[in-house]
Short mmCIF file of C-alpha atoms in Angstrom, two decimals:
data_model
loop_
_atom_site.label_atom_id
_atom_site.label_comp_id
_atom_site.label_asym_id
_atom_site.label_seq_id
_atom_site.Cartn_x
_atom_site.Cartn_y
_atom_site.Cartn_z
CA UNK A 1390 -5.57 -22.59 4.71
CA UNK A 1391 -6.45 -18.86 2.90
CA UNK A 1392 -8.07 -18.25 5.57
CA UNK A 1393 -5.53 -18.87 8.55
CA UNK A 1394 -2.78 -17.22 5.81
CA UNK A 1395 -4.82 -14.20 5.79
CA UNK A 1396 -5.34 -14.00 9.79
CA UNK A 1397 -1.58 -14.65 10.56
CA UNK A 1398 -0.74 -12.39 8.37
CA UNK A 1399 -2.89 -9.20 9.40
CA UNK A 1400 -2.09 -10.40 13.41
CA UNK A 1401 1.59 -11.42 12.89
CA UNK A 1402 2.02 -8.92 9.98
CA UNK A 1403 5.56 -10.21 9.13
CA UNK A 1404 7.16 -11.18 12.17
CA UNK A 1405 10.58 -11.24 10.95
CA UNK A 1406 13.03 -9.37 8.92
CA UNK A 1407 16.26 -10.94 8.15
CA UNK A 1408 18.84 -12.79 10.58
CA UNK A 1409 22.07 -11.95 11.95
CA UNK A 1410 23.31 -8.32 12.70
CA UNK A 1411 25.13 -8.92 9.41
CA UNK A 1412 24.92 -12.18 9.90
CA UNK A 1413 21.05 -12.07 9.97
CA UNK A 1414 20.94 -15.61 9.93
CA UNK A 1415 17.89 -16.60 8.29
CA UNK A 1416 15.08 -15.65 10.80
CA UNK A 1417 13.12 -14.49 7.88
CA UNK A 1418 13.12 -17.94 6.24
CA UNK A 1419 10.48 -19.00 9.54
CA UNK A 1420 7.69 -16.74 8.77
CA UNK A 1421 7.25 -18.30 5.19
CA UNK A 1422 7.27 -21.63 7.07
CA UNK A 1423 4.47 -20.71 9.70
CA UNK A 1424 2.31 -19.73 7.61
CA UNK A 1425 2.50 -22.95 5.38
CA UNK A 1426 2.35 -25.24 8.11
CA UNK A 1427 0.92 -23.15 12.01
CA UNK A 1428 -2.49 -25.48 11.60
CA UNK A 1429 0.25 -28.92 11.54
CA UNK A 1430 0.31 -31.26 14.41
CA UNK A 1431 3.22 -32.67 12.88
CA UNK A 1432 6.12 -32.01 10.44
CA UNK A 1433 7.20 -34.01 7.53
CA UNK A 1434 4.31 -31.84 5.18
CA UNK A 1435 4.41 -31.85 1.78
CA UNK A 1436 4.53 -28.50 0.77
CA UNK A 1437 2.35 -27.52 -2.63
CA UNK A 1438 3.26 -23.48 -2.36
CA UNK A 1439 6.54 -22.46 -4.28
CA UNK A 1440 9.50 -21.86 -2.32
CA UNK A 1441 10.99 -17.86 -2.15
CA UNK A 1442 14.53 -16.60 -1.38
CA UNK A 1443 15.35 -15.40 2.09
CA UNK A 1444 14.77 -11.85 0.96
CA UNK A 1445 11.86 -12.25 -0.32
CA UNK A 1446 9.90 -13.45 2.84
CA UNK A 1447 11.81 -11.05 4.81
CA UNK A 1448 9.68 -7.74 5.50
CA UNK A 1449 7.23 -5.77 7.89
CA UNK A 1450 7.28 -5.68 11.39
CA UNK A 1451 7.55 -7.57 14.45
CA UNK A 1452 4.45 -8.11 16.64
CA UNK A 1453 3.64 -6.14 19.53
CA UNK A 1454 4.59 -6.71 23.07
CA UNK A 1455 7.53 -8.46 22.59
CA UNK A 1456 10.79 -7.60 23.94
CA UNK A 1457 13.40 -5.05 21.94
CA UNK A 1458 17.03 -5.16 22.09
CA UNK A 1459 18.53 -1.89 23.39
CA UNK A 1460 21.37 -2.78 25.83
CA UNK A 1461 24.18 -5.05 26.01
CA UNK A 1462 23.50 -8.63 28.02
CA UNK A 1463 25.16 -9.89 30.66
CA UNK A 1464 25.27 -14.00 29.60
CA UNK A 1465 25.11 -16.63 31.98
CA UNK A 1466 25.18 -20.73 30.66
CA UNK A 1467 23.98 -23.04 30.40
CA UNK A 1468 20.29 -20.72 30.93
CA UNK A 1469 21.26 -18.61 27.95
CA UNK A 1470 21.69 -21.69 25.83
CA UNK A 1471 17.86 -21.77 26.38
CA UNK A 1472 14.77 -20.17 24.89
CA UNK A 1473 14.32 -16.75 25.60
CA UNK A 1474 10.34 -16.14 24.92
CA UNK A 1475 10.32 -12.62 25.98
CA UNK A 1476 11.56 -11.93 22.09
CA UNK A 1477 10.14 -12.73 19.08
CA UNK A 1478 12.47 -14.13 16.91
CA UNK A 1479 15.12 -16.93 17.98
CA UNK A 1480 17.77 -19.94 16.19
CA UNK A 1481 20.90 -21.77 17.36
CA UNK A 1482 22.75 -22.58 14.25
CA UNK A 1483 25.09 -25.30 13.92
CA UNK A 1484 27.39 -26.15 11.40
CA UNK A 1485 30.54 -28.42 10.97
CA UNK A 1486 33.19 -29.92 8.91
CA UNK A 1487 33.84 -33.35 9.89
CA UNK A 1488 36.09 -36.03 8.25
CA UNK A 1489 36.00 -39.83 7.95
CA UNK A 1490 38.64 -42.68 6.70
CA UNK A 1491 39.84 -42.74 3.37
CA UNK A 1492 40.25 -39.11 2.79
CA UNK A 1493 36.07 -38.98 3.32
CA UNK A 1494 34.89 -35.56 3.90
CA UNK A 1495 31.32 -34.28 5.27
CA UNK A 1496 29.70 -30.74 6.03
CA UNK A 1497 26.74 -30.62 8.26
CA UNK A 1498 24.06 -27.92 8.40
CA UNK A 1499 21.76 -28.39 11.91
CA UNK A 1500 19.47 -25.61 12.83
CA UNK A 1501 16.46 -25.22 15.03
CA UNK A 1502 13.91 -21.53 14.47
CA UNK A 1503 11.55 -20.47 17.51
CA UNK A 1504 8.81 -18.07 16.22
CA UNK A 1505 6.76 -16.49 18.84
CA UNK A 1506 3.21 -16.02 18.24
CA UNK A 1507 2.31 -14.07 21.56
CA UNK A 1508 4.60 -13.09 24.00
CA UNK A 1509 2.93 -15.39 26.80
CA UNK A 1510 1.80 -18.96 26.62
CA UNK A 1511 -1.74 -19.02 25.25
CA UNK A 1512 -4.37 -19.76 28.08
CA UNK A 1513 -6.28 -23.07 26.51
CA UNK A 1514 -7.29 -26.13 27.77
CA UNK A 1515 -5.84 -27.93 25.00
CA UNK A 1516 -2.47 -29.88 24.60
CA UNK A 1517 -2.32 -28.16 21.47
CA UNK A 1518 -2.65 -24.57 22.61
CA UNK A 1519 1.20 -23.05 21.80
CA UNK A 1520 2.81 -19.55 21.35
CA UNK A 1521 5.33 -20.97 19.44
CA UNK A 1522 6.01 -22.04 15.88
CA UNK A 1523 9.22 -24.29 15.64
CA UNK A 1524 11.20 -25.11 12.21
CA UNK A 1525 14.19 -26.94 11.64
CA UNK A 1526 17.14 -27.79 8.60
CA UNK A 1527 19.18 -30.69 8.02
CA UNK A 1528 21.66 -30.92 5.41
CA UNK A 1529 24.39 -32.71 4.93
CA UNK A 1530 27.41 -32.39 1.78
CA UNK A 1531 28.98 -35.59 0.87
CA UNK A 1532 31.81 -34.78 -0.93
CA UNK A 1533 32.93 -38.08 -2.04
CA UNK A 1534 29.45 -38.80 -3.09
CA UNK A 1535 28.93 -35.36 -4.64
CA UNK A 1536 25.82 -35.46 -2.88
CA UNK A 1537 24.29 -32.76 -1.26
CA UNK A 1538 21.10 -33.94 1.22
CA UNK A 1539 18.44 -30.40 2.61
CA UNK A 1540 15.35 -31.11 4.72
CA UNK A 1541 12.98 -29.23 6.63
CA UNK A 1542 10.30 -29.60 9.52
CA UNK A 1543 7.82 -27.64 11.15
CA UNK A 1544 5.71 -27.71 14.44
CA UNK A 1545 4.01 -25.95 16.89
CA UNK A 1546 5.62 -25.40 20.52
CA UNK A 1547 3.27 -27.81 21.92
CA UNK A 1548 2.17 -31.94 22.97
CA UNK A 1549 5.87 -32.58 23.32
CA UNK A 1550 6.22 -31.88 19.13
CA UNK A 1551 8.59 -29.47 19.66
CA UNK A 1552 10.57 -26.98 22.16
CA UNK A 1553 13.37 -25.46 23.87
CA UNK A 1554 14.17 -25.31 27.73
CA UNK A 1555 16.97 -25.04 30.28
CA UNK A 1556 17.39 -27.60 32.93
CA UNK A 1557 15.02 -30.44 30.79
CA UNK A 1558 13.61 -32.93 34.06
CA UNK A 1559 12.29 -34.62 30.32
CA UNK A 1560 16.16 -36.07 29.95
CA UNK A 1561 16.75 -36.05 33.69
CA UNK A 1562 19.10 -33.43 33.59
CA UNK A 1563 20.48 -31.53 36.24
CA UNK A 1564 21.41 -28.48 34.74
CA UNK A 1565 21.69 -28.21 30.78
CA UNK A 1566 19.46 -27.50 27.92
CA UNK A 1567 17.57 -29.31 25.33
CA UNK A 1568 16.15 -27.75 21.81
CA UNK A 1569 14.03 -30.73 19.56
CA UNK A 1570 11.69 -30.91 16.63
CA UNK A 1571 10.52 -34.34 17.12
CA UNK A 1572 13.32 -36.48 16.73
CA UNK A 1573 15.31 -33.77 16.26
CA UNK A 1574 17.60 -32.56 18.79
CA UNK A 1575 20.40 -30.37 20.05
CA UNK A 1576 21.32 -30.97 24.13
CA UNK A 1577 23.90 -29.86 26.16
CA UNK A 1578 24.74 -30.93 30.01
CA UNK A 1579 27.27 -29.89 32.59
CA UNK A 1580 27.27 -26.22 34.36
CA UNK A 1581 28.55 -24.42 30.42
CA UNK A 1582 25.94 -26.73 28.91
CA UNK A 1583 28.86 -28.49 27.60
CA UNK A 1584 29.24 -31.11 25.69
CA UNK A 1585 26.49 -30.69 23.72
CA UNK A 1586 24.85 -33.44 21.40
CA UNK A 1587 23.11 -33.16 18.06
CA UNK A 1588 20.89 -36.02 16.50
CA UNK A 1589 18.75 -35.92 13.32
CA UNK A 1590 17.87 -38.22 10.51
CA UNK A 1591 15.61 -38.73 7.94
CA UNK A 1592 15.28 -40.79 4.80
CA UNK A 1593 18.91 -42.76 4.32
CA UNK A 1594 20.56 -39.34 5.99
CA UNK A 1595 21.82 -38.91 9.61
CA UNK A 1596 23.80 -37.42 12.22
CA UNK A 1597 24.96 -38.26 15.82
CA UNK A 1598 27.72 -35.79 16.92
CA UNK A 1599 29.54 -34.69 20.11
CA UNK A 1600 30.51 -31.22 20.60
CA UNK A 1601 33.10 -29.95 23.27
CA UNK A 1602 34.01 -26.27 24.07
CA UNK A 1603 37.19 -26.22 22.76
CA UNK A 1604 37.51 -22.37 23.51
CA UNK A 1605 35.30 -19.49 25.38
CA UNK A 1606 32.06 -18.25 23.97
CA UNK A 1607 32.33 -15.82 21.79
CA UNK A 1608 30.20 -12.29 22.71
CA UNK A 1609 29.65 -10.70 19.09
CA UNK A 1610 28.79 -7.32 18.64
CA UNK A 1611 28.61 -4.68 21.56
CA UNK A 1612 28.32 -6.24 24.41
CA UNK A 1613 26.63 -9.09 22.68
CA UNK A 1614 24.34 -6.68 20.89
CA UNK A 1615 24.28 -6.99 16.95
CA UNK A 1616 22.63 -3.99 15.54
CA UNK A 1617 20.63 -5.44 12.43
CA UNK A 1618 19.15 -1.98 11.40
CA UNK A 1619 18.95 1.84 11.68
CA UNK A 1620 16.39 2.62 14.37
CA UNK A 1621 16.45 1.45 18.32
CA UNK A 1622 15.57 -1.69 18.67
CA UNK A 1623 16.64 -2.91 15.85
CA UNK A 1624 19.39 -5.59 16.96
CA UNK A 1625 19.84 -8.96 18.08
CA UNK A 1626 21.28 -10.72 20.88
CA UNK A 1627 24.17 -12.84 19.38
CA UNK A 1628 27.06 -15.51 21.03
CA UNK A 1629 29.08 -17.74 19.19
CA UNK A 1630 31.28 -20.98 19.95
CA UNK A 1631 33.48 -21.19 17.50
CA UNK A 1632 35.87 -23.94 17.79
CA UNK A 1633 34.25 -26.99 19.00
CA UNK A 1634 36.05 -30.31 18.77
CA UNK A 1635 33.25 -32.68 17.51
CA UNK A 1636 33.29 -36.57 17.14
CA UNK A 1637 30.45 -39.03 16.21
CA UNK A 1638 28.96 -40.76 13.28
CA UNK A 1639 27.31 -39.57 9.78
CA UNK A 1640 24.81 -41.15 7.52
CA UNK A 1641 25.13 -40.51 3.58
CA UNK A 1642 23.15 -42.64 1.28
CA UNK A 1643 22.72 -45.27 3.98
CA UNK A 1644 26.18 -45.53 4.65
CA UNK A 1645 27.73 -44.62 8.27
CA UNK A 1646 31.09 -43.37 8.70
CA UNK A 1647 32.73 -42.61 11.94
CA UNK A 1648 33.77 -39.13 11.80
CA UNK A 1649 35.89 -36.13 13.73
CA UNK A 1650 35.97 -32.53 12.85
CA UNK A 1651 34.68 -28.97 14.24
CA UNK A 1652 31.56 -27.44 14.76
CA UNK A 1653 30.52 -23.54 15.24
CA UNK A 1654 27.12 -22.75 17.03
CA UNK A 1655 25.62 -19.11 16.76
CA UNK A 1656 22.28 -18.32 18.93
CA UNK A 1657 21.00 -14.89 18.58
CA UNK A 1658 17.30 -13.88 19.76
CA UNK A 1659 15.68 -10.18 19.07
CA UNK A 1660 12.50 -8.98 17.77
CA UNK A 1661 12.57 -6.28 15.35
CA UNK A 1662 14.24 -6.59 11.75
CA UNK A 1663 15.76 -5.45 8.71
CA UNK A 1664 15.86 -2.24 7.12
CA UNK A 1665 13.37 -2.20 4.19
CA UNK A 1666 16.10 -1.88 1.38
CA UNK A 1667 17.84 -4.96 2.54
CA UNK A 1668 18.74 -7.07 -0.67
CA UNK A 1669 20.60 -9.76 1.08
CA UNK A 1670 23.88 -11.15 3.15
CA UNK A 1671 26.79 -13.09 2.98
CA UNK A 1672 28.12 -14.64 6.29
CA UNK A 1673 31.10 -16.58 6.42
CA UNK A 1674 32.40 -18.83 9.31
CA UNK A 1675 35.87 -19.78 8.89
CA UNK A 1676 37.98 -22.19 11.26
CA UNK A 1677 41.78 -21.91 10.32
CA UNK A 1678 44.37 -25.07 10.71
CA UNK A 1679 46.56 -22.89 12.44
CA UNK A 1680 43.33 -22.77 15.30
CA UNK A 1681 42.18 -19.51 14.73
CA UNK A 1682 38.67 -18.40 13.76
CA UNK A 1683 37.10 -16.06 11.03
CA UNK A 1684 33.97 -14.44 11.07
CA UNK A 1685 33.06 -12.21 7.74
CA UNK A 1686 29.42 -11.00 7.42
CA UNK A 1687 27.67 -8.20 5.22
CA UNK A 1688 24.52 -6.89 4.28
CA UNK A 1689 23.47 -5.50 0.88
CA UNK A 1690 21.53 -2.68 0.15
CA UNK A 1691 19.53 -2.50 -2.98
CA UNK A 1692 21.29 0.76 -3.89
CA UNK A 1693 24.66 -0.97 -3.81
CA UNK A 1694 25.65 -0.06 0.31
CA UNK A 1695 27.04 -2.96 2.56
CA UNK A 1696 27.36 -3.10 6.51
CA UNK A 1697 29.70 -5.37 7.43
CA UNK A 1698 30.26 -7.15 11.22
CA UNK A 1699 33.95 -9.19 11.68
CA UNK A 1700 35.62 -11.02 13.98
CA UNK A 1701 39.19 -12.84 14.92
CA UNK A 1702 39.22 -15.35 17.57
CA UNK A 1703 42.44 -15.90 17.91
CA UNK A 1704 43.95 -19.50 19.76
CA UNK A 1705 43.84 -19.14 23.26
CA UNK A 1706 39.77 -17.26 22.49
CA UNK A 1707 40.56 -13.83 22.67
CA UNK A 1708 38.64 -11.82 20.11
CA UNK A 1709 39.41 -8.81 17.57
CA UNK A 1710 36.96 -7.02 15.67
CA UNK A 1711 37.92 -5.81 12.16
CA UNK A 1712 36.98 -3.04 10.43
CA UNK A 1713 34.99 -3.05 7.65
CA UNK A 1714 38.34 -1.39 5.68
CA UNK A 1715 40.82 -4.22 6.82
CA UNK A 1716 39.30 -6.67 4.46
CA UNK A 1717 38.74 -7.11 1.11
CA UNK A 1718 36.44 -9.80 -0.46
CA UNK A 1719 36.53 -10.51 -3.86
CA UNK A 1720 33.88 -13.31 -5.83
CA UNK A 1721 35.90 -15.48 -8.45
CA UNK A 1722 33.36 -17.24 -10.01
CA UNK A 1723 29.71 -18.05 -10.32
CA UNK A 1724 27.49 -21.22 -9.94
CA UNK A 1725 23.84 -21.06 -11.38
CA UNK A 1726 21.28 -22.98 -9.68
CA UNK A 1727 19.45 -25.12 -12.25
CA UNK A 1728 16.52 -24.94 -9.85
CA UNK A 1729 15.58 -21.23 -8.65
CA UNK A 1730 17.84 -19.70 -11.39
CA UNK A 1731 19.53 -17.71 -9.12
CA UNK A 1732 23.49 -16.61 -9.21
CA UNK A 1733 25.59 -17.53 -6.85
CA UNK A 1734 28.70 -16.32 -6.48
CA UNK A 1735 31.09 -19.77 -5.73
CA UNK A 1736 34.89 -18.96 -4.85
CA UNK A 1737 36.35 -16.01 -3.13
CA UNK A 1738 39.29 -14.27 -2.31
CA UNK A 1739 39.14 -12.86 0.89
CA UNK A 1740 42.67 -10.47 2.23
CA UNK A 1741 42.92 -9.09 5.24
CA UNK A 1742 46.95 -6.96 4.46
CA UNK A 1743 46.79 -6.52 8.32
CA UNK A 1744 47.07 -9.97 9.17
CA UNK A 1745 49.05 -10.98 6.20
CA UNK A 1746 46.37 -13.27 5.60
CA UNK A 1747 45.69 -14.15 1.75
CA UNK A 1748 42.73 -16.62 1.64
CA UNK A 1749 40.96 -18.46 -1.15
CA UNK A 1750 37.99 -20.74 -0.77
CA UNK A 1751 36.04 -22.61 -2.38
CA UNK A 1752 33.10 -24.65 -1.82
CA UNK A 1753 33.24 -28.17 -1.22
CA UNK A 1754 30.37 -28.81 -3.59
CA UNK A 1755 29.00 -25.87 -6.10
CA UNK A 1756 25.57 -27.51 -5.26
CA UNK A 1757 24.55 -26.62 -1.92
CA UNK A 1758 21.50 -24.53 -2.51
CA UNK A 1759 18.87 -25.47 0.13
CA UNK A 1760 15.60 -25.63 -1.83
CA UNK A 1761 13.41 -26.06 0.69
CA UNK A 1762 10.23 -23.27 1.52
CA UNK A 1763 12.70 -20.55 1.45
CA UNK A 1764 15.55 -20.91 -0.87
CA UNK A 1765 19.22 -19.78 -0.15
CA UNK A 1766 22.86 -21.09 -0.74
CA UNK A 1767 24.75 -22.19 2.52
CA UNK A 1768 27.67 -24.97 2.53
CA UNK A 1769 30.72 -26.04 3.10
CA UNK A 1770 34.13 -24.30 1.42
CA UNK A 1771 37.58 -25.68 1.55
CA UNK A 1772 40.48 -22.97 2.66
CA UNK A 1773 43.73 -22.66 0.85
CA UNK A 1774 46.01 -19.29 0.96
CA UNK A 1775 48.89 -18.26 3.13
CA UNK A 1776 49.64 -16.02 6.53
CA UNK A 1777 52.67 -14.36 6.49
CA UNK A 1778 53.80 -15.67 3.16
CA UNK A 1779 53.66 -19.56 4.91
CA UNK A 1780 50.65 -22.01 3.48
CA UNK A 1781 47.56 -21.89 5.48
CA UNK A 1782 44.62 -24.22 5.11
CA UNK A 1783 41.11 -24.65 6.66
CA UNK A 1784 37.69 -25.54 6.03
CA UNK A 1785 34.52 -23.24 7.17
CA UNK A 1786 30.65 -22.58 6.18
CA UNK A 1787 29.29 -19.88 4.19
CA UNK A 1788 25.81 -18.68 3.52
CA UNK A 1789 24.46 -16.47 0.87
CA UNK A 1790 20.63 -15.01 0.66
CA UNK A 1791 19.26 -12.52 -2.06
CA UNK A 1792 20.63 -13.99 -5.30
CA UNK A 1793 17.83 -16.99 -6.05
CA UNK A 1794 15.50 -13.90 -7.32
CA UNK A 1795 18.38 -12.18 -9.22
CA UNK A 1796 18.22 -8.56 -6.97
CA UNK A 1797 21.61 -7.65 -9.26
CA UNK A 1798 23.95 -8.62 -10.98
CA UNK A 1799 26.84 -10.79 -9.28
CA UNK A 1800 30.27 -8.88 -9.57
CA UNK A 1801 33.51 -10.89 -10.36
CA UNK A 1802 36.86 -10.06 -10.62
#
């Protein structure tokens, strides 16, 4: 296993840096995992090396001959709900807040990582022979339960373990998409690759969930280009669907529960990474009862600097960015994990005077550190505030990375 550590490393020499133009969504996180588990036929490891924060296994630079992002994308669906192996670095994302009878309330966490290895398929005889690394998280919150359920897998691309694909003739599909991790799965059908579908279990946890497309797809950045540092290249390609009606079943503690609620998907693919004095992000995803949408991201610099990339999707789907300067985003607390150590800030204030909008939320659970290989905070947070002096509610998803190895201390006010 040194060994094979040692050669990915000097051939793959960090293949990712971060996640999400601001929202950097954890691409990082997938290195760590390929190099734990790239000689597994299977998933389900046990995993003897200690896990790291998001920051920490983010660094160096993406392998050669794979695709940059330079120019904005024209999208077409359901074929850019697919892989794109021309880039390096690639995740759909879903997350949800989904409730059941008696005043029962869930968050789901569902996400899928495609790491390329070479930009073409390797040319071996065997069934093994892959240019792609797959990992994949579960979690659900149980807030009843005051539970709070992580897992993880890993495979290679390869022998039907694991992959992504547009039109799958596996499921007898038409036109769609499928994206699986053994059991595993996110598919979609129809011309829009709508509705989609999203099963997982393991151990007494489970989901089966239906997701619609209750508004347009949401292009984020320029011209869905989301620049994630200084330098060309340096960007992601990034959609969203934001408000997605979603109906189906959970499984907490061995207990199912028929539930309804609303999901957000983000896919971005890119190859090249962070900026080297990265010291983590904060992305929030917030769905409003009044049917609008919130996007907040930023990125911290060690020296103190933040980029920031937001986004209102208002009712009927129409989108406004924000500037950095409209919003203000203040912690209110803290929440120390008794596992990594780290500080997490746990409630916020966020204003935006523009839209009248006076938001506080606060997570669902103060619990919902995934300590998995790579270690970061990202759950499910209750809304409560007002918009034009009238009360506003919600519920949404936020995700923090950089404060399991204590970069700084947290500010709150």
């Amino acid at each position: 296993m040194g060994r094979l550590r040692a050669i990915l490393l000097s051939y793959y020499s960090v293949l990712t840096r971060g996640r999400r133009t601001i929202v950097y969504r954890l691409s990082s996180i997938v290195f760590t995992c390929l190099l734990l588990s790239a000689c597994a036929n299977t998933s389900r490891q046990s995993l003897p090396t200690p896990a790291v924060s998001a920051v920490q296994s983010a660094g160096g630079a993406a392998g050669a001959g794979f695709a940059r992002v330079t120019a904005p994308r024209k999208f077409a669906f359901p074929q850019d709900h697919g892989p794109h192996q021309e880039y390096a670095i690639e995740w759909w994302y879903y997350t949800g807040n989904l409730d059941a009878a008696e005043s029962r309330h869930f968050g789901y966490q569902l996400t899928f990582f495609r790491i390329g290895l070479a930009p073409k398929p390797a040319e071996r005889a065997s069934d093994f022979a892959t240019s792609n690394i797959y990992m994949a998280h579960l979690a659900l919150t149980d807030v009843a339960n005051q539970k709070f359920y992580a897992f993880e897998r890993f495979s290679r691309g390869a022998a039907g373990l694991a992959g992504a694909e547009v039109q799958p003739p596996s499921r007898g599909l038409s036109t769609g998409f499928r994206i699986w991790l053994e059991d595993w799965s996110a598919e979609g059908a129809g011309s829009q690759g709508l509705p989609m579908r999203l099963q997982a279990a393991q151990d007494d946890v489970a989901i089966d969930l239906a997701l619609s497309g209750g508004k347009p797809v949401v292009i984020q950045g320029d011209g869905g280009v989301s620049q994630t540092g200084t330098g060309p290249g340096k960007a992601y390609y990034y959609y969203s669907l934001t408000h997605m009606p979603t109906t189906g079943a959970v499984t907490s503690g061995g207990q199912r529960y028929d539930v309804r609620g609303l999901s957000w998907m983000d896919h971005e693919f890119g190859t090249d990474a962070l900026d080297a004095d990265a010291a983590g992000w904060d992305w929030f995803a917030l769905q409003l009862d009044d049917g609008r949408e919130l996007m907040y991201a930023q990125l911290r610099a060690k020296d103190g600097r933040s980029g920031a990339l937001n986004m209102l999707i208002e009712t009927d789907g129409s989108t406004r960015a924000l500037a950095p300067a409209e919003l203000t985003l203040d912690a209110l607390g803290e929440w120390q994990s008794p596992r990594s150590g780290g500080r997490y800030p746990s409630a916020w204030r966020l204003r935006i005077p523009s839209l009248a909008l006076d938001l506080k939320l606060t997570p669902y659970l103060a619990d919902q550190e995934l300590s998995l290989t790579t270690v970061y905070w990202e759950g499910a947070v209750k809304i409560a505030g007002t918009s034009g002096g009238q009360p506003l509610g919600g519920s949404g998803y936020v995700e923090l990375t950089g404060y399991g190895e204590r970069q700084g201390e947290l500010q709150v006010r």
